[in-house]
Tab-separated table of C-alpha atoms in Angstrom:
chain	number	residue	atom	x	y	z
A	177	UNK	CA	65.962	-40.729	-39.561
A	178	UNK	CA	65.733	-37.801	-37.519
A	179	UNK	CA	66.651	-37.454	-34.161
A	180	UNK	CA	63.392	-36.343	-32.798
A	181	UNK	CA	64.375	-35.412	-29.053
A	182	UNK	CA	65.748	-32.224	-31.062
A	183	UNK	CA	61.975	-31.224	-30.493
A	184	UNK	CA	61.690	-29.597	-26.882
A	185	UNK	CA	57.924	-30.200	-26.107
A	186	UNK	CA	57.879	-34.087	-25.181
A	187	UNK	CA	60.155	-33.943	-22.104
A	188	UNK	CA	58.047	-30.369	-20.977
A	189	UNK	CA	54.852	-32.655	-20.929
A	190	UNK	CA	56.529	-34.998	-18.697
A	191	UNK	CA	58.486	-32.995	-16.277
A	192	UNK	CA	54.877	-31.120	-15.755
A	193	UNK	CA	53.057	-33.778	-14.924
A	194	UNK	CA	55.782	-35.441	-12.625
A	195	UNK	CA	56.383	-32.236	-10.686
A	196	UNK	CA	52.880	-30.556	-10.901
A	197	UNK	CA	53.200	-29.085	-7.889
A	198	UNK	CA	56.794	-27.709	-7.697
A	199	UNK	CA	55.870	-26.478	-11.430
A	200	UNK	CA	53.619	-24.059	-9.923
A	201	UNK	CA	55.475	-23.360	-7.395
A	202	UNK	CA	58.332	-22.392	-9.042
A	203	UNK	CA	56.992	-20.520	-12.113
A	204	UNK	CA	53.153	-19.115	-10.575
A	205	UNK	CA	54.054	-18.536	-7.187
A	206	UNK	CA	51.362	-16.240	-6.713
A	207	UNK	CA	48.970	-18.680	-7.740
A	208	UNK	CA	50.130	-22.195	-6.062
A	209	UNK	CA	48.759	-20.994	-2.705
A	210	UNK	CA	45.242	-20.783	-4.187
A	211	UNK	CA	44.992	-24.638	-5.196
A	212	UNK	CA	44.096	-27.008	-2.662
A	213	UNK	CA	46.994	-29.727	-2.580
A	214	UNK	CA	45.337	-31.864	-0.109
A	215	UNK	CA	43.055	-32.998	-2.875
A	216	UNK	CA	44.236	-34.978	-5.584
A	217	UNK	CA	44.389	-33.290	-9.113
A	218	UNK	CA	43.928	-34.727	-12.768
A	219	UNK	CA	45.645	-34.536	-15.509
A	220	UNK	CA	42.803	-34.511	-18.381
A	221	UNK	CA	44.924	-34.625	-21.340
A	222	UNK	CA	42.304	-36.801	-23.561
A	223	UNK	CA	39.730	-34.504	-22.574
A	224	UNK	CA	42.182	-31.691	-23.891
A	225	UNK	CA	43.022	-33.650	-27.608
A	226	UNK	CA	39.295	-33.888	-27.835
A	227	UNK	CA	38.789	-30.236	-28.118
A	228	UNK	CA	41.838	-29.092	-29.707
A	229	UNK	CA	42.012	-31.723	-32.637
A	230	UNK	CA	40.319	-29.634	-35.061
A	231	UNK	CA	42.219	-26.446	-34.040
A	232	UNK	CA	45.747	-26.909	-35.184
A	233	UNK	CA	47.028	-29.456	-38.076
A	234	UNK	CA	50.490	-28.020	-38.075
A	235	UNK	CA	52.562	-28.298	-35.326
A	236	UNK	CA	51.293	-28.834	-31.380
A	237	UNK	CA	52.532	-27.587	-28.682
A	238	UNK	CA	53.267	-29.099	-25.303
A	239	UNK	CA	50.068	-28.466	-23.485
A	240	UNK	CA	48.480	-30.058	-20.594
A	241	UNK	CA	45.211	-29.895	-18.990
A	242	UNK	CA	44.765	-30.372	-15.039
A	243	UNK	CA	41.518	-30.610	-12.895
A	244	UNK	CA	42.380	-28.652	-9.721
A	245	UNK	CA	40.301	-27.856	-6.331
A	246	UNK	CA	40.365	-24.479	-4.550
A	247	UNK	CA	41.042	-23.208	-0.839
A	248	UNK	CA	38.856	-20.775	-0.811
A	249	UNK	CA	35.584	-23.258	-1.853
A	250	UNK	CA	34.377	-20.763	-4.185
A	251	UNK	CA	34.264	-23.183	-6.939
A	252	UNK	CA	34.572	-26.553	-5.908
A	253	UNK	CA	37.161	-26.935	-8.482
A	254	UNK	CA	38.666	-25.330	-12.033
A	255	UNK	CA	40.888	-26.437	-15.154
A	256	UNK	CA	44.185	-25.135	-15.194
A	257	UNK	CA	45.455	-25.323	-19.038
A	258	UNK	CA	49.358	-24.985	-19.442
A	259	UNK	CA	50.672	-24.315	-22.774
A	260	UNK	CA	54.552	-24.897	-23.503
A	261	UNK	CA	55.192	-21.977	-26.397
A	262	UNK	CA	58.733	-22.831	-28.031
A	263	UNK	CA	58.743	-20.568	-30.966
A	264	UNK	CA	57.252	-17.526	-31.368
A	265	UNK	CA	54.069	-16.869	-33.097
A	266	UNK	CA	51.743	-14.371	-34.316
A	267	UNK	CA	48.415	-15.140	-33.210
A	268	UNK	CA	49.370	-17.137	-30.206
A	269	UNK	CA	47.509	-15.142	-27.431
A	270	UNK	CA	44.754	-15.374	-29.703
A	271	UNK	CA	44.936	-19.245	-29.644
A	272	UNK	CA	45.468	-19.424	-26.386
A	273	UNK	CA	41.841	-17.268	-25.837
A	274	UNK	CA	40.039	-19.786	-28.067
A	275	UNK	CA	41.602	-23.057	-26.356
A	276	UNK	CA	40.503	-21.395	-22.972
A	277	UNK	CA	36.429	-20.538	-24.450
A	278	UNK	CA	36.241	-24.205	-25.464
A	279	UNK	CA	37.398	-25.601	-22.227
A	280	UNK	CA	34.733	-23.552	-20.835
A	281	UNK	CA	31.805	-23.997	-22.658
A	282	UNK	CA	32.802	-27.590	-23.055
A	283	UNK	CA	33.026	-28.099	-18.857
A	284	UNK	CA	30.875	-25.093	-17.907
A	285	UNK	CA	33.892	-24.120	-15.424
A	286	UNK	CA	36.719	-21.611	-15.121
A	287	UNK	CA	39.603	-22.319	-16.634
A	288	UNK	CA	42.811	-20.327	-15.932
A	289	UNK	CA	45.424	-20.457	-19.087
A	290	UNK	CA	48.962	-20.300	-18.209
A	291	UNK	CA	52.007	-20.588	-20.744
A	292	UNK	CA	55.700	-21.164	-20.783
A	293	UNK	CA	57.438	-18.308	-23.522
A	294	UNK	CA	60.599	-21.030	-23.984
A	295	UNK	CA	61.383	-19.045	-27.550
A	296	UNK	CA	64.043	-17.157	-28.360
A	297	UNK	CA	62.642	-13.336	-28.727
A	298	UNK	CA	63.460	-11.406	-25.173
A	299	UNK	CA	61.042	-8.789	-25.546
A	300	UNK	CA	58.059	-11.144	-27.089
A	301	UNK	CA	55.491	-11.730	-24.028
A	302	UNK	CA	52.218	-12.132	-25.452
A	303	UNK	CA	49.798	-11.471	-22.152
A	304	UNK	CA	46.310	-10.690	-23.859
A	305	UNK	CA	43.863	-10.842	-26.347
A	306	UNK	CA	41.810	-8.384	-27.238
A	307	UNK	CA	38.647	-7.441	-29.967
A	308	UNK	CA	36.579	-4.763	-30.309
A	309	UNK	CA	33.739	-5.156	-32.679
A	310	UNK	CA	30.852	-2.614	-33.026
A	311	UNK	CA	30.418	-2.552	-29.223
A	312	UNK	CA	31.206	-6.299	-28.452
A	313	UNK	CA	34.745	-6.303	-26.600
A	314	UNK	CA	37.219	-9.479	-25.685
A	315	UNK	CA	39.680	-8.466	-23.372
A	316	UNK	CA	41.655	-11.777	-22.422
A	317	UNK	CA	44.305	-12.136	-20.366
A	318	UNK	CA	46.415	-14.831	-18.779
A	319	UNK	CA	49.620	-15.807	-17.009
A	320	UNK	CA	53.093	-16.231	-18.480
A	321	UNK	CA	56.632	-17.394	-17.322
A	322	UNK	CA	59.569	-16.203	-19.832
A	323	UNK	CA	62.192	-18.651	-19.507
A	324	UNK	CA	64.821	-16.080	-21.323
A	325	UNK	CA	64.123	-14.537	-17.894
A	326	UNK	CA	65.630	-16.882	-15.612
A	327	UNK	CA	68.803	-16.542	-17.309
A	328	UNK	CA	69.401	-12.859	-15.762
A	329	UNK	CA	69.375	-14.850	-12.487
A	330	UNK	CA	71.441	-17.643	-12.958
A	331	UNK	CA	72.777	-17.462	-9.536
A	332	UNK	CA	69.459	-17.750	-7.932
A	333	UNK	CA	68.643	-21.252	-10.003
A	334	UNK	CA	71.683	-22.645	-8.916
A	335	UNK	CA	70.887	-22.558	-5.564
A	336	UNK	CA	66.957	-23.201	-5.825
A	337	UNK	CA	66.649	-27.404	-5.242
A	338	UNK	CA	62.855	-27.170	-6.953
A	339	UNK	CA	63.331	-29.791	-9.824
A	340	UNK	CA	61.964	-26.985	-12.317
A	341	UNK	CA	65.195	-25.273	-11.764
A	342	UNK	CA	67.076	-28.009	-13.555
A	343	UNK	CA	64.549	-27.930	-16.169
A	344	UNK	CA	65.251	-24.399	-17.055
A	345	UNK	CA	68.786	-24.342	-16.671
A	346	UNK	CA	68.808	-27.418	-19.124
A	347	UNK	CA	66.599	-26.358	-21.927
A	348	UNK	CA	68.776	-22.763	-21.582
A	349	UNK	CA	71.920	-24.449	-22.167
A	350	UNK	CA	70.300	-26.780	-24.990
A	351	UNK	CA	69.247	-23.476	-26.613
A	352	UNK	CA	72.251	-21.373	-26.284
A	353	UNK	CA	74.787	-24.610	-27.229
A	354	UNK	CA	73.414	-26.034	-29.890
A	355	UNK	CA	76.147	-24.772	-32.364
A	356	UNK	CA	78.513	-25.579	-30.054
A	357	UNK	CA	79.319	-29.125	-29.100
A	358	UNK	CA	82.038	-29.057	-27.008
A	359	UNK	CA	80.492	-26.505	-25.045
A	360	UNK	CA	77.309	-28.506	-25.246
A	361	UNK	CA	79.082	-31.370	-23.565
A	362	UNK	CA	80.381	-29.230	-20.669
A	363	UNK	CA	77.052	-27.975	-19.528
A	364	UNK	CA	75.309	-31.673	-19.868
A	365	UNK	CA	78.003	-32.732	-17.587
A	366	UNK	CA	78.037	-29.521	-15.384
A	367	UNK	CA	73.997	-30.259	-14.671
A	368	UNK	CA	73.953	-33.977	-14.758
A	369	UNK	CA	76.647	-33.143	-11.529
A	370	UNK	CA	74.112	-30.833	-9.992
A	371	UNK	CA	71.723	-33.860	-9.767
A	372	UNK	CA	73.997	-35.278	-6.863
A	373	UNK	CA	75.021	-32.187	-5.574
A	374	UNK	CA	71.940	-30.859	-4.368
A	375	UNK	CA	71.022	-34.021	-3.252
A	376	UNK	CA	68.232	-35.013	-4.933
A	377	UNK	CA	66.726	-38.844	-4.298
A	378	UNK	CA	67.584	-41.645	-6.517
A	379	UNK	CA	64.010	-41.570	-8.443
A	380	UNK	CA	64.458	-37.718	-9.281
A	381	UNK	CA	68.175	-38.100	-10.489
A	382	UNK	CA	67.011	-40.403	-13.114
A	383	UNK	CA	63.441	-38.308	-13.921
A	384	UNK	CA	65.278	-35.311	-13.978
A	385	UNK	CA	68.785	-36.804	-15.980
A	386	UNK	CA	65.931	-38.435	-18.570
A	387	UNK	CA	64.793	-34.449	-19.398
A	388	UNK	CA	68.586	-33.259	-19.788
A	389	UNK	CA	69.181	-36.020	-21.676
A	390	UNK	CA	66.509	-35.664	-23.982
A	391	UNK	CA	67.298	-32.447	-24.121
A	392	UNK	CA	71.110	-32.004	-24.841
A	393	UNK	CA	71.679	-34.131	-27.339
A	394	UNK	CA	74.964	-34.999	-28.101
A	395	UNK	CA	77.698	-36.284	-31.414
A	396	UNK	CA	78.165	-39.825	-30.711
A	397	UNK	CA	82.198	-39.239	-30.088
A	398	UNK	CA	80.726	-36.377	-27.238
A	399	UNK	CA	78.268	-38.479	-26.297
A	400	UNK	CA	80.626	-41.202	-25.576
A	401	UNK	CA	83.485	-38.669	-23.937
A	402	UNK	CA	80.533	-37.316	-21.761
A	403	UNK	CA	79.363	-40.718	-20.347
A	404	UNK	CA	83.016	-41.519	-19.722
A	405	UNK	CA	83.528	-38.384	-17.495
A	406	UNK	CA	80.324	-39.067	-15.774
A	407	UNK	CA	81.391	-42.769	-14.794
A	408	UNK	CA	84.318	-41.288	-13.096
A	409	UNK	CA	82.016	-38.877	-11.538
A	410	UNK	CA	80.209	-41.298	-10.139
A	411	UNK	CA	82.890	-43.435	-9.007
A	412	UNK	CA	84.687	-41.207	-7.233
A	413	UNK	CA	81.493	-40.106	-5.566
A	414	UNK	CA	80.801	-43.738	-4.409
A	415	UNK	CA	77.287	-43.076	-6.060
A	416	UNK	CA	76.034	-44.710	-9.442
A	417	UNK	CA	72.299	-44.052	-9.883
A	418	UNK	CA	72.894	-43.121	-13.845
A	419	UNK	CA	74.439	-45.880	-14.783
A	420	UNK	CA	75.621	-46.846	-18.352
A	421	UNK	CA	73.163	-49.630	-18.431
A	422	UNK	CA	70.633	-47.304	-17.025
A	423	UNK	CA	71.333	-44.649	-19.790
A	424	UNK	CA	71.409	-47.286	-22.460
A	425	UNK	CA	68.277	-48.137	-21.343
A	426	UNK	CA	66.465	-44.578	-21.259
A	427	UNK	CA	67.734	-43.598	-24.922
A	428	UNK	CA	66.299	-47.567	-26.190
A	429	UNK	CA	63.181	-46.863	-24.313
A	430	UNK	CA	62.616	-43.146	-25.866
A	431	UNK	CA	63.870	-44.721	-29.427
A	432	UNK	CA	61.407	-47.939	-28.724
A	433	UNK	CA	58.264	-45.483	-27.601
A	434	UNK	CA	58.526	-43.195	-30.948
A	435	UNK	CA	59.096	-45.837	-33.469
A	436	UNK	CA	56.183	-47.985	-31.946
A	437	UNK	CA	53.895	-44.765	-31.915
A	438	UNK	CA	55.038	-43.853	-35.320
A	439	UNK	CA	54.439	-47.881	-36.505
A	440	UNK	CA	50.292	-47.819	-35.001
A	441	UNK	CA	49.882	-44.641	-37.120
A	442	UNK	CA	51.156	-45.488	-40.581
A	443	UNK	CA	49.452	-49.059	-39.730
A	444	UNK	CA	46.300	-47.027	-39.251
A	445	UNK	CA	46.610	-44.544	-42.130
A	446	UNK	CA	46.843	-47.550	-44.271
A	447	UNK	CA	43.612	-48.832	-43.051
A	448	UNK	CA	41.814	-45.348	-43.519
A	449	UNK	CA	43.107	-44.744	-46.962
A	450	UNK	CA	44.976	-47.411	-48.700
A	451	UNK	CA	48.480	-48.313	-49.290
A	452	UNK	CA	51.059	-45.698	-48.702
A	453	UNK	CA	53.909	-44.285	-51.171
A	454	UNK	CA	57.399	-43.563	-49.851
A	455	UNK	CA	56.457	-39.971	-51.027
A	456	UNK	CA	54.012	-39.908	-47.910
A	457	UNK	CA	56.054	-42.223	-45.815
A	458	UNK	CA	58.988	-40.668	-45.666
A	459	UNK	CA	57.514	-36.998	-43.953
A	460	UNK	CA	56.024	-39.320	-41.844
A	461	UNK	CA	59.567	-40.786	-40.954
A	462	UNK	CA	60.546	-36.817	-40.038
A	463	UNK	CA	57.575	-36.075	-37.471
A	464	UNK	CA	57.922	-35.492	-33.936
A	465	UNK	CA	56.494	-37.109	-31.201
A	466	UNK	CA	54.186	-34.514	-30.573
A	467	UNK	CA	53.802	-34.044	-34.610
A	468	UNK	CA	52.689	-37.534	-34.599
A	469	UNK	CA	50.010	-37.035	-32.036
A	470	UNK	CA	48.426	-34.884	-34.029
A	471	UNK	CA	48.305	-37.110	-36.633
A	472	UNK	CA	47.120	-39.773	-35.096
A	473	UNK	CA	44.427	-37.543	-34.206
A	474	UNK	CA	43.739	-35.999	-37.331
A	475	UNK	CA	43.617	-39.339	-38.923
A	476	UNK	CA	40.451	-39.890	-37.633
A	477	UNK	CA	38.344	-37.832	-40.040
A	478	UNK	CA	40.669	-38.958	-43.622
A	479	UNK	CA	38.313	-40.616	-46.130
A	480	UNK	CA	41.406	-40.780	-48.747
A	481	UNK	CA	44.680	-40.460	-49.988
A	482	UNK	CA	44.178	-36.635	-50.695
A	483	UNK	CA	43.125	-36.016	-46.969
A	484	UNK	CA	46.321	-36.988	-45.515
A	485	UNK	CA	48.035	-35.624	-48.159
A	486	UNK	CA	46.711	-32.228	-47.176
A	487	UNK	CA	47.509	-32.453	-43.960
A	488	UNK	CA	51.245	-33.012	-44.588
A	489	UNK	CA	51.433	-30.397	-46.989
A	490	UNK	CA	49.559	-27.562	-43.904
A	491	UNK	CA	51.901	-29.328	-41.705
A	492	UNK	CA	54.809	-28.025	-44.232
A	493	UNK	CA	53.641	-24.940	-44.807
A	494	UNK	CA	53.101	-24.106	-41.451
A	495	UNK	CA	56.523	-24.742	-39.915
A	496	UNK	CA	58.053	-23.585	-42.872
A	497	UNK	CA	56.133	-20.364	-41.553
A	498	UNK	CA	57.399	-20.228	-38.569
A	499	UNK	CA	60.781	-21.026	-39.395
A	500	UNK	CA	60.588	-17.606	-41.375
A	501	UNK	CA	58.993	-15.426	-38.105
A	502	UNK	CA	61.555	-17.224	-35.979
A	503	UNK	CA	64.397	-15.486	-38.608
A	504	UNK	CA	63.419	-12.318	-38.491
A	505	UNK	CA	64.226	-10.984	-34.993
């Protein structure tokens, strides 16, 4: 099987919604002022499945959906939809307009759309959307961060302690060393180090160490070297928060959290449409976690075999797709 934390979109979800605040901070300064963080916000990601589950049966994105209040009282409160874009892609500010006209005419309230560019293409910074039929004009636009970006200042996020600069710096460096193992090993020890050196608390070493982890993935014989040079880190430091037993125990819970999500789905397929062949097992078996989400969602509306075996074969076809446009810079 697959290893799926090759996929960068489940650890963006969750270092988000952890650091909600800093995230804004850090990427839409301009903005983070505006939101009242005296009130609590909400994270209204079942709200957001609910309205994109007919949209997209090929790959999702990391995106997350959060009820905010204002400072200024002029509307007691908005949506805030953040979109995690890790490949490039043709019609994305497009997308991102139709996600945001849903929201609203689903909540009857502004909604400002902000995305992440985490691909690959320097110069690709989608910021609009715009129509012109007979008269009737769309002219969309919405906030981006281009994560390419922060590498021109690499200096800067070394010395910035908001948790969002680790998060860049790591899913850089899992980018730029993925051909490159030994390489790939230095820089998941290099920022696993940073963790104690800017002296983060014990609960935000581990939340942040789970993203690199997840992140820059490792050979087992690597793996094993890094964990080895990290013990003696950490014993020389006097200062073992990431434990072996503690990193054991992330991967088996990651591992344990996929296979039982990926176990309720085929269990549930099999109720919607019958027994399943290992011809439509085994794609199954190669999903991601967030590929899976969208199954399970999908799911819902499958009379028969022929359903899901449609949406396996868009599924195909549509990364297959953008594996192509991702080629041809």
């Amino acid at each position: 099987m697959t290893d799926n934390r090759n996929n960068y979109d489940a650890p963006w979800k969750e270092a988000i919604e952890l650091y909600f605040h800093e995230f804004m901070d850090f990427f839409f300064p301009a903005l983070e002022p505006q939101i009242d963080w005296q009130r609590p916000y909400e994270f209204l990601d079942k709200e957001l499945q609910q309205i994109v589950r007919d949209a997209d049966l090929g790959r999702r994105w990391a995106d997350k959906l959060v009820k905010v209040w204002l400072v200024d009282g002029a509307e007691a409160w908005i949506l805030i939809r953040i979109e995690v874009q890790s490949q490039y892609q043709t019609d994305f500010a497009q997308r991102m307009y139709r996600y945001n006209y849903r929201l609203n005419d689903r909540y009857n309230r502004s909604v400002a759309s902000l995305a992440i560019l985490a691909d690959d293409r320097p110069s690709w910074k989608p910021k609009s959307y715009k129509k012109d039929t007979l008269g009737t004009q769309i002219n969309f636009t919405f906030s981006i961060a281009k994560l390419l970006d922060f590498d021109q200042n690499w200096t800067d996020l070394e010395t910035n302690l908001n948790p969002f600069s680790i998060v860049v710096m790591a899913h850089l460096k899992a980018r730029e060393t993925k051909d490159d193992p030994p390489s790939r090993k230095e820089w998941k020890l290099r920022l696993t180090r940073r963790l104690y050196e800017q002296g983060y608390s014990r609960s935000d070493i581990l939340e942040l160490y789970r993203f690199i982890d997840w992140l820059i993935v490792l050979p087992e014989p690597l793996e094993t070297i890094f964990q080895q040079e990290l013990d003696q880190y950490e014993r020389e430091g006097t200062m073992r928060y990431v434990s072996t037993i503690e990193r054991q125990g992330i991967a088996k819970g990651i591992e344990q959290g996929i296979e039982r999500e990926r176990s309720l789905i085929l269990r549930q397929l099999t109720r919607r449409v019958g027994e399943l062949p290992e011809s439509i097992i085994e794609p199954i078996n190669q999903l991601s976690v967030d590929d899976l989400e969208a199954l399970g969602e999908a799911l819902l509306d499958f009379e028969q075999m022929d359903d899901l075996q449609q949406w396996l074969t868009e599924y195909q076809q549509r990364n297959q797709a953008e594996d192509e446009d991702g080629q041809e810079d």
